[in-house]
Amino acid sequence: MTEDTMPKTEAAEVELLSFRLGDEEYSVDIMSVREIRGWTRATPLPHAPAFVRGVINLRGTVLPVVDLSIRLGMEPVAGDARNVIIVVQVGSQTAGLLVDAVSDILALPRSEMQSPPDLNADISQRYISALTIVEGRMIRILDLTSVLPQEAIEAA
């Protein structure tokens, strides 16, 4: 088999940045991640949605910070030196995701990802694009387009 006829595997595999929220593990496509920052106290904004902690100054750019735990219907992240802000970009939207800790970078075949079950009772399910199991751990893959709706970014 020559190099030209070898199967291309890039499209069959995806790299994910995994992180923790409480006792649960989530991930996002690493291509959406711009940087990982240490905890910075956000300046609150009046009338912002409850899951928007406020804004921070990111090298002269005002960046909304989303408390991902609140967005997913969980208890809020404490917001201290142990936490991190994952700066993500989806299309023209850029925001910071406040999480407990970054875990790992994973390279997984798309074939190992499964669609989440359709559970209308669980609000966080609509934010999950896929599920996968890595070393016995269930990892939820977030749909950032749903997690960062346009109106939330505009409100910040």
mmCIF file with all atom_site columns, C-alpha atoms in Angstrom:
data_model
loop_
_atom_site.group_PDB
_atom_site.id
_atom_site.type_symbol
_atom_site.label_atom_id
_atom_site.label_alt_id
_atom_site.label_comp_id
_atom_site.label_asym_id
_atom_site.label_entity_id
_atom_site.label_seq_id
_atom_site.pdbx_PDB_ins_code
_atom_site.Cartn_x
_atom_site.Cartn_y
_atom_site.Cartn_z
_atom_site.occupancy
_atom_site.B_iso_or_equiv
_atom_site.pdbx_formal_charge
_atom_site.auth_seq_id
_atom_site.auth_comp_id
_atom_site.auth_asym_id
_atom_site.auth_atom_id
_atom_site.pdbx_PDB_model_num
ATOM 1   C CA . MET A 1 1   ? 0.000   0.000  0.000  1.00 0.00 ? 1   MET A CA 1
ATOM 2   C CA . THR A 1 2   ? 1.495   3.337  -0.985 1.00 0.00 ? 2   THR A CA 1
ATOM 3   C CA . GLU A 1 3   ? 1.173   6.485  1.094  1.00 0.00 ? 3   GLU A CA 1
ATOM 4   C CA . ASP A 1 4   ? -1.492  7.815  -1.301 1.00 0.00 ? 4   ASP A CA 1
ATOM 5   C CA . THR A 1 5   ? -3.697  4.720  -0.916 1.00 0.00 ? 5   THR A CA 1
ATOM 6   C CA . MET A 1 6   ? -3.379  4.348  2.873  1.00 0.00 ? 6   MET A CA 1
ATOM 7   C CA . PRO A 1 7   ? -6.645  5.015  4.710  1.00 0.00 ? 7   PRO A CA 1
ATOM 8   C CA . LYS A 1 8   ? -6.960  8.449  6.271  1.00 0.00 ? 8   LYS A CA 1
ATOM 9   C CA . THR A 1 9   ? -7.577  8.193  10.024 1.00 0.00 ? 9   THR A CA 1
ATOM 10  C CA . GLU A 1 10  ? -7.714  11.867 11.032 1.00 0.00 ? 10  GLU A CA 1
ATOM 11  C CA . ALA A 1 11  ? -11.465 12.160 10.377 1.00 0.00 ? 11  ALA A CA 1
ATOM 12  C CA . ALA A 1 12  ? -12.149 8.911  12.242 1.00 0.00 ? 12  ALA A CA 1
ATOM 13  C CA . GLU A 1 13  ? -10.544 10.195 15.445 1.00 0.00 ? 13  GLU A CA 1
ATOM 14  C CA . VAL A 1 14  ? -11.287 13.207 17.634 1.00 0.00 ? 14  VAL A CA 1
ATOM 15  C CA . GLU A 1 15  ? -9.208  14.862 20.349 1.00 0.00 ? 15  GLU A CA 1
ATOM 16  C CA . LEU A 1 16  ? -11.017 15.946 23.483 1.00 0.00 ? 16  LEU A CA 1
ATOM 17  C CA . LEU A 1 17  ? -10.082 17.994 26.540 1.00 0.00 ? 17  LEU A CA 1
ATOM 18  C CA . SER A 1 18  ? -11.630 16.313 29.571 1.00 0.00 ? 18  SER A CA 1
ATOM 19  C CA . PHE A 1 19  ? -12.424 18.103 32.832 1.00 0.00 ? 19  PHE A CA 1
ATOM 20  C CA . ARG A 1 20  ? -14.249 17.573 36.101 1.00 0.00 ? 20  ARG A CA 1
ATOM 21  C CA . LEU A 1 21  ? -17.412 19.120 37.471 1.00 0.00 ? 21  LEU A CA 1
ATOM 22  C CA . GLY A 1 22  ? -17.946 17.712 40.942 1.00 0.00 ? 22  GLY A CA 1
ATOM 23  C CA . ASP A 1 23  ? -17.683 13.927 40.637 1.00 0.00 ? 23  ASP A CA 1
ATOM 24  C CA . GLU A 1 24  ? -18.565 13.903 36.951 1.00 0.00 ? 24  GLU A CA 1
ATOM 25  C CA . GLU A 1 25  ? -16.279 14.017 33.924 1.00 0.00 ? 25  GLU A CA 1
ATOM 26  C CA . TYR A 1 26  ? -17.044 16.013 30.786 1.00 0.00 ? 26  TYR A CA 1
ATOM 27  C CA . SER A 1 27  ? -15.111 16.918 27.655 1.00 0.00 ? 27  SER A CA 1
ATOM 28  C CA . VAL A 1 28  ? -15.069 19.343 24.738 1.00 0.00 ? 28  VAL A CA 1
ATOM 29  C CA . ASP A 1 29  ? -13.515 19.092 21.291 1.00 0.00 ? 29  ASP A CA 1
ATOM 30  C CA . ILE A 1 30  ? -9.966  20.355 21.732 1.00 0.00 ? 30  ILE A CA 1
ATOM 31  C CA . MET A 1 31  ? -10.248 22.333 18.487 1.00 0.00 ? 31  MET A CA 1
ATOM 32  C CA . SER A 1 32  ? -12.725 24.632 20.288 1.00 0.00 ? 32  SER A CA 1
ATOM 33  C CA . VAL A 1 33  ? -10.310 25.317 23.160 1.00 0.00 ? 33  VAL A CA 1
ATOM 34  C CA . ARG A 1 34  ? -8.278  28.533 22.881 1.00 0.00 ? 34  ARG A CA 1
ATOM 35  C CA . GLU A 1 35  ? -6.561  28.399 26.279 1.00 0.00 ? 35  GLU A CA 1
ATOM 36  C CA . ILE A 1 36  ? -6.806  27.233 29.873 1.00 0.00 ? 36  ILE A CA 1
ATOM 37  C CA . ARG A 1 37  ? -6.537  29.906 32.562 1.00 0.00 ? 37  ARG A CA 1
ATOM 38  C CA . GLY A 1 38  ? -6.282  29.808 36.306 1.00 0.00 ? 38  GLY A CA 1
ATOM 39  C CA . TRP A 1 39  ? -9.199  31.082 38.361 1.00 0.00 ? 39  TRP A CA 1
ATOM 40  C CA . THR A 1 40  ? -9.899  34.789 37.929 1.00 0.00 ? 40  THR A CA 1
ATOM 41  C CA . ARG A 1 41  ? -12.763 36.433 39.796 1.00 0.00 ? 41  ARG A CA 1
ATOM 42  C CA . ALA A 1 42  ? -15.385 37.565 37.292 1.00 0.00 ? 42  ALA A CA 1
ATOM 43  C CA . THR A 1 43  ? -17.060 40.965 37.479 1.00 0.00 ? 43  THR A CA 1
ATOM 44  C CA . PRO A 1 44  ? -20.792 40.293 37.871 1.00 0.00 ? 44  PRO A CA 1
ATOM 45  C CA . LEU A 1 45  ? -23.240 41.889 35.445 1.00 0.00 ? 45  LEU A CA 1
ATOM 46  C CA . PRO A 1 46  ? -26.796 42.883 36.377 1.00 0.00 ? 46  PRO A CA 1
ATOM 47  C CA . HIS A 1 47  ? -29.571 40.945 34.625 1.00 0.00 ? 47  HIS A CA 1
ATOM 48  C CA . ALA A 1 48  ? -27.177 38.310 33.247 1.00 0.00 ? 48  ALA A CA 1
ATOM 49  C CA . PRO A 1 49  ? -28.474 34.716 33.275 1.00 0.00 ? 49  PRO A CA 1
ATOM 50  C CA . ALA A 1 50  ? -27.740 32.876 36.546 1.00 0.00 ? 50  ALA A CA 1
ATOM 51  C CA . PHE A 1 51  ? -25.160 30.623 34.853 1.00 0.00 ? 51  PHE A CA 1
ATOM 52  C CA . VAL A 1 52  ? -23.082 33.623 33.659 1.00 0.00 ? 52  VAL A CA 1
ATOM 53  C CA . ARG A 1 53  ? -20.676 34.389 36.532 1.00 0.00 ? 53  ARG A CA 1
ATOM 54  C CA . GLY A 1 54  ? -19.753 37.704 34.952 1.00 0.00 ? 54  GLY A CA 1
ATOM 55  C CA . VAL A 1 55  ? -16.941 38.875 32.714 1.00 0.00 ? 55  VAL A CA 1
ATOM 56  C CA . ILE A 1 56  ? -13.151 38.913 32.864 1.00 0.00 ? 56  ILE A CA 1
ATOM 57  C CA . ASN A 1 57  ? -10.551 40.902 30.946 1.00 0.00 ? 57  ASN A CA 1
ATOM 58  C CA . LEU A 1 58  ? -8.703  38.603 28.572 1.00 0.00 ? 58  LEU A CA 1
ATOM 59  C CA . ARG A 1 59  ? -5.889  40.688 27.108 1.00 0.00 ? 59  ARG A CA 1
ATOM 60  C CA . GLY A 1 60  ? -8.191  43.632 26.460 1.00 0.00 ? 60  GLY A CA 1
ATOM 61  C CA . THR A 1 61  ? -11.232 41.559 25.443 1.00 0.00 ? 61  THR A CA 1
ATOM 62  C CA . VAL A 1 62  ? -14.290 41.293 27.673 1.00 0.00 ? 62  VAL A CA 1
ATOM 63  C CA . LEU A 1 63  ? -14.935 37.560 28.082 1.00 0.00 ? 63  LEU A CA 1
ATOM 64  C CA . PRO A 1 64  ? -18.154 36.156 29.620 1.00 0.00 ? 64  PRO A CA 1
ATOM 65  C CA . VAL A 1 65  ? -17.563 33.366 32.137 1.00 0.00 ? 65  VAL A CA 1
ATOM 66  C CA . VAL A 1 66  ? -20.146 30.563 32.264 1.00 0.00 ? 66  VAL A CA 1
ATOM 67  C CA . ASP A 1 67  ? -20.387 28.482 35.443 1.00 0.00 ? 67  ASP A CA 1
ATOM 68  C CA . LEU A 1 68  ? -20.781 25.182 33.657 1.00 0.00 ? 68  LEU A CA 1
ATOM 69  C CA . SER A 1 69  ? -22.115 23.447 36.771 1.00 0.00 ? 69  SER A CA 1
ATOM 70  C CA . ILE A 1 70  ? -25.067 25.845 36.999 1.00 0.00 ? 70  ILE A CA 1
ATOM 71  C CA . ARG A 1 71  ? -25.645 25.607 33.242 1.00 0.00 ? 71  ARG A CA 1
ATOM 72  C CA . LEU A 1 72  ? -25.915 21.827 33.559 1.00 0.00 ? 72  LEU A CA 1
ATOM 73  C CA . GLY A 1 73  ? -28.266 22.007 36.557 1.00 0.00 ? 73  GLY A CA 1
ATOM 74  C CA . MET A 1 74  ? -25.679 21.126 39.203 1.00 0.00 ? 74  MET A CA 1
ATOM 75  C CA . GLU A 1 75  ? -24.398 22.947 42.296 1.00 0.00 ? 75  GLU A CA 1
ATOM 76  C CA . PRO A 1 76  ? -22.247 26.013 41.436 1.00 0.00 ? 76  PRO A CA 1
ATOM 77  C CA . VAL A 1 77  ? -18.454 25.746 41.193 1.00 0.00 ? 77  VAL A CA 1
ATOM 78  C CA . ALA A 1 78  ? -16.866 27.263 44.321 1.00 0.00 ? 78  ALA A CA 1
ATOM 79  C CA . GLY A 1 79  ? -14.712 29.681 42.355 1.00 0.00 ? 79  GLY A CA 1
ATOM 80  C CA . ASP A 1 80  ? -11.331 29.489 44.047 1.00 0.00 ? 80  ASP A CA 1
ATOM 81  C CA . ALA A 1 81  ? -7.664  28.920 43.217 1.00 0.00 ? 81  ALA A CA 1
ATOM 82  C CA . ARG A 1 82  ? -8.267  25.209 42.488 1.00 0.00 ? 82  ARG A CA 1
ATOM 83  C CA . ASN A 1 83  ? -10.684 25.970 39.640 1.00 0.00 ? 83  ASN A CA 1
ATOM 84  C CA . VAL A 1 84  ? -9.834  26.801 36.046 1.00 0.00 ? 84  VAL A CA 1
ATOM 85  C CA . ILE A 1 85  ? -11.451 28.672 33.181 1.00 0.00 ? 85  ILE A CA 1
ATOM 86  C CA . ILE A 1 86  ? -11.389 26.928 29.807 1.00 0.00 ? 86  ILE A CA 1
ATOM 87  C CA . VAL A 1 87  ? -11.597 29.575 27.077 1.00 0.00 ? 87  VAL A CA 1
ATOM 88  C CA . VAL A 1 88  ? -13.584 28.148 24.158 1.00 0.00 ? 88  VAL A CA 1
ATOM 89  C CA . GLN A 1 89  ? -14.640 29.484 20.790 1.00 0.00 ? 89  GLN A CA 1
ATOM 90  C CA . VAL A 1 90  ? -17.601 28.306 18.728 1.00 0.00 ? 90  VAL A CA 1
ATOM 91  C CA . GLY A 1 91  ? -17.990 30.250 15.494 1.00 0.00 ? 91  GLY A CA 1
ATOM 92  C CA . SER A 1 92  ? -17.735 33.909 16.470 1.00 0.00 ? 92  SER A CA 1
ATOM 93  C CA . GLN A 1 93  ? -18.635 33.238 20.125 1.00 0.00 ? 93  GLN A CA 1
ATOM 94  C CA . THR A 1 94  ? -15.875 33.136 22.731 1.00 0.00 ? 94  THR A CA 1
ATOM 95  C CA . ALA A 1 95  ? -16.528 32.405 26.391 1.00 0.00 ? 95  ALA A CA 1
ATOM 96  C CA . GLY A 1 96  ? -14.859 31.009 29.477 1.00 0.00 ? 96  GLY A CA 1
ATOM 97  C CA . LEU A 1 97  ? -16.145 27.798 31.063 1.00 0.00 ? 97  LEU A CA 1
ATOM 98  C CA . LEU A 1 98  ? -15.603 27.677 34.822 1.00 0.00 ? 98  LEU A CA 1
ATOM 99  C CA . VAL A 1 99  ? -14.837 24.072 35.821 1.00 0.00 ? 99  VAL A CA 1
ATOM 100 C CA . ASP A 1 100 ? -13.383 22.282 38.837 1.00 0.00 ? 100 ASP A CA 1
ATOM 101 C CA . ALA A 1 101 ? -10.253 20.953 37.126 1.00 0.00 ? 101 ALA A CA 1
ATOM 102 C CA . VAL A 1 102 ? -8.862  19.864 33.764 1.00 0.00 ? 102 VAL A CA 1
ATOM 103 C CA . SER A 1 103 ? -8.242  16.109 33.629 1.00 0.00 ? 103 SER A CA 1
ATOM 104 C CA . ASP A 1 104 ? -6.664  14.963 30.388 1.00 0.00 ? 104 ASP A CA 1
ATOM 105 C CA . ILE A 1 105 ? -6.381  15.190 26.612 1.00 0.00 ? 105 ILE A CA 1
ATOM 106 C CA . LEU A 1 106 ? -7.993  12.183 24.961 1.00 0.00 ? 106 LEU A CA 1
ATOM 107 C CA . ALA A 1 107 ? -7.677  10.915 21.383 1.00 0.00 ? 107 ALA A CA 1
ATOM 108 C CA . LEU A 1 108 ? -10.631 8.670  20.635 1.00 0.00 ? 108 LEU A CA 1
ATOM 109 C CA . PRO A 1 109 ? -12.049 6.971  17.552 1.00 0.00 ? 109 PRO A CA 1
ATOM 110 C CA . ARG A 1 110 ? -15.452 8.430  16.641 1.00 0.00 ? 110 ARG A CA 1
ATOM 111 C CA . SER A 1 111 ? -16.748 4.847  16.525 1.00 0.00 ? 111 SER A CA 1
ATOM 112 C CA . GLU A 1 112 ? -16.398 4.651  20.340 1.00 0.00 ? 112 GLU A CA 1
ATOM 113 C CA . MET A 1 113 ? -18.794 7.575  20.859 1.00 0.00 ? 113 MET A CA 1
ATOM 114 C CA . GLN A 1 114 ? -22.452 6.875  21.467 1.00 0.00 ? 114 GLN A CA 1
ATOM 115 C CA . SER A 1 115 ? -25.463 9.158  21.269 1.00 0.00 ? 115 SER A CA 1
ATOM 116 C CA . PRO A 1 116 ? -26.937 9.987  24.665 1.00 0.00 ? 116 PRO A CA 1
ATOM 117 C CA . PRO A 1 117 ? -30.296 8.436  25.531 1.00 0.00 ? 117 PRO A CA 1
ATOM 118 C CA . ASP A 1 118 ? -33.319 10.675 24.963 1.00 0.00 ? 118 ASP A CA 1
ATOM 119 C CA . LEU A 1 119 ? -34.308 11.551 28.530 1.00 0.00 ? 119 LEU A CA 1
ATOM 120 C CA . ASN A 1 120 ? -36.601 14.563 28.504 1.00 0.00 ? 120 ASN A CA 1
ATOM 121 C CA . ALA A 1 121 ? -36.565 14.743 32.303 1.00 0.00 ? 121 ALA A CA 1
ATOM 122 C CA . ASP A 1 122 ? -32.833 15.545 32.499 1.00 0.00 ? 122 ASP A CA 1
ATOM 123 C CA . ILE A 1 123 ? -32.051 19.134 31.449 1.00 0.00 ? 123 ILE A CA 1
ATOM 124 C CA . SER A 1 124 ? -28.308 18.469 31.134 1.00 0.00 ? 124 SER A CA 1
ATOM 125 C CA . GLN A 1 125 ? -28.870 15.795 28.441 1.00 0.00 ? 125 GLN A CA 1
ATOM 126 C CA . ARG A 1 126 ? -29.660 18.376 25.772 1.00 0.00 ? 126 ARG A CA 1
ATOM 127 C CA . TYR A 1 127 ? -26.143 19.761 26.217 1.00 0.00 ? 127 TYR A CA 1
ATOM 128 C CA . ILE A 1 128 ? -24.495 16.362 25.653 1.00 0.00 ? 128 ILE A CA 1
ATOM 129 C CA . SER A 1 129 ? -23.610 15.423 22.069 1.00 0.00 ? 129 SER A CA 1
ATOM 130 C CA . ALA A 1 130 ? -22.114 12.001 22.833 1.00 0.00 ? 130 ALA A CA 1
ATOM 131 C CA . LEU A 1 131 ? -20.954 9.642  25.560 1.00 0.00 ? 131 LEU A CA 1
ATOM 132 C CA . THR A 1 132 ? -17.866 7.478  25.672 1.00 0.00 ? 132 THR A CA 1
ATOM 133 C CA . ILE A 1 133 ? -16.166 5.190  28.161 1.00 0.00 ? 133 ILE A CA 1
ATOM 134 C CA . VAL A 1 134 ? -12.437 5.594  28.775 1.00 0.00 ? 134 VAL A CA 1
ATOM 135 C CA . GLU A 1 135 ? -10.690 3.285  31.249 1.00 0.00 ? 135 GLU A CA 1
ATOM 136 C CA . GLY A 1 136 ? -13.990 2.516  32.936 1.00 0.00 ? 136 GLY A CA 1
ATOM 137 C CA . ARG A 1 137 ? -14.994 6.202  33.256 1.00 0.00 ? 137 ARG A CA 1
ATOM 138 C CA . MET A 1 138 ? -18.128 7.554  31.576 1.00 0.00 ? 138 MET A CA 1
ATOM 139 C CA . ILE A 1 139 ? -17.226 10.809 29.815 1.00 0.00 ? 139 ILE A CA 1
ATOM 140 C CA . ARG A 1 140 ? -19.865 13.183 28.506 1.00 0.00 ? 140 ARG A CA 1
ATOM 141 C CA . ILE A 1 141 ? -18.984 15.183 25.392 1.00 0.00 ? 141 ILE A CA 1
ATOM 142 C CA . LEU A 1 142 ? -20.532 18.646 25.456 1.00 0.00 ? 142 LEU A CA 1
ATOM 143 C CA . ASP A 1 143 ? -22.299 20.299 22.550 1.00 0.00 ? 143 ASP A CA 1
ATOM 144 C CA . LEU A 1 144 ? -20.828 23.797 22.945 1.00 0.00 ? 144 LEU A CA 1
ATOM 145 C CA . THR A 1 145 ? -23.345 25.295 20.531 1.00 0.00 ? 145 THR A CA 1
ATOM 146 C CA . SER A 1 146 ? -26.107 24.378 23.008 1.00 0.00 ? 146 SER A CA 1
ATOM 147 C CA . VAL A 1 147 ? -24.106 25.230 26.118 1.00 0.00 ? 147 VAL A CA 1
ATOM 148 C CA . LEU A 1 148 ? -23.268 28.715 24.786 1.00 0.00 ? 148 LEU A CA 1
ATOM 149 C CA . PRO A 1 149 ? -26.487 30.028 23.282 1.00 0.00 ? 149 PRO A CA 1
ATOM 150 C CA . GLN A 1 150 ? -26.246 33.345 21.452 1.00 0.00 ? 150 GLN A CA 1
ATOM 151 C CA . GLU A 1 151 ? -28.545 35.138 23.904 1.00 0.00 ? 151 GLU A CA 1
ATOM 152 C CA . ALA A 1 152 ? -26.298 34.217 26.861 1.00 0.00 ? 152 ALA A CA 1
ATOM 153 C CA . ILE A 1 153 ? -23.265 35.711 25.165 1.00 0.00 ? 153 ILE A CA 1
ATOM 154 C CA . GLU A 1 154 ? -25.186 38.847 24.222 1.00 0.00 ? 154 GLU A CA 1
ATOM 155 C CA . ALA A 1 155 ? -26.484 39.203 27.796 1.00 0.00 ? 155 ALA A CA 1
ATOM 156 C CA . ALA A 1 156 ? -22.899 39.259 29.058 1.00 0.00 ? 156 ALA A CA 1
#
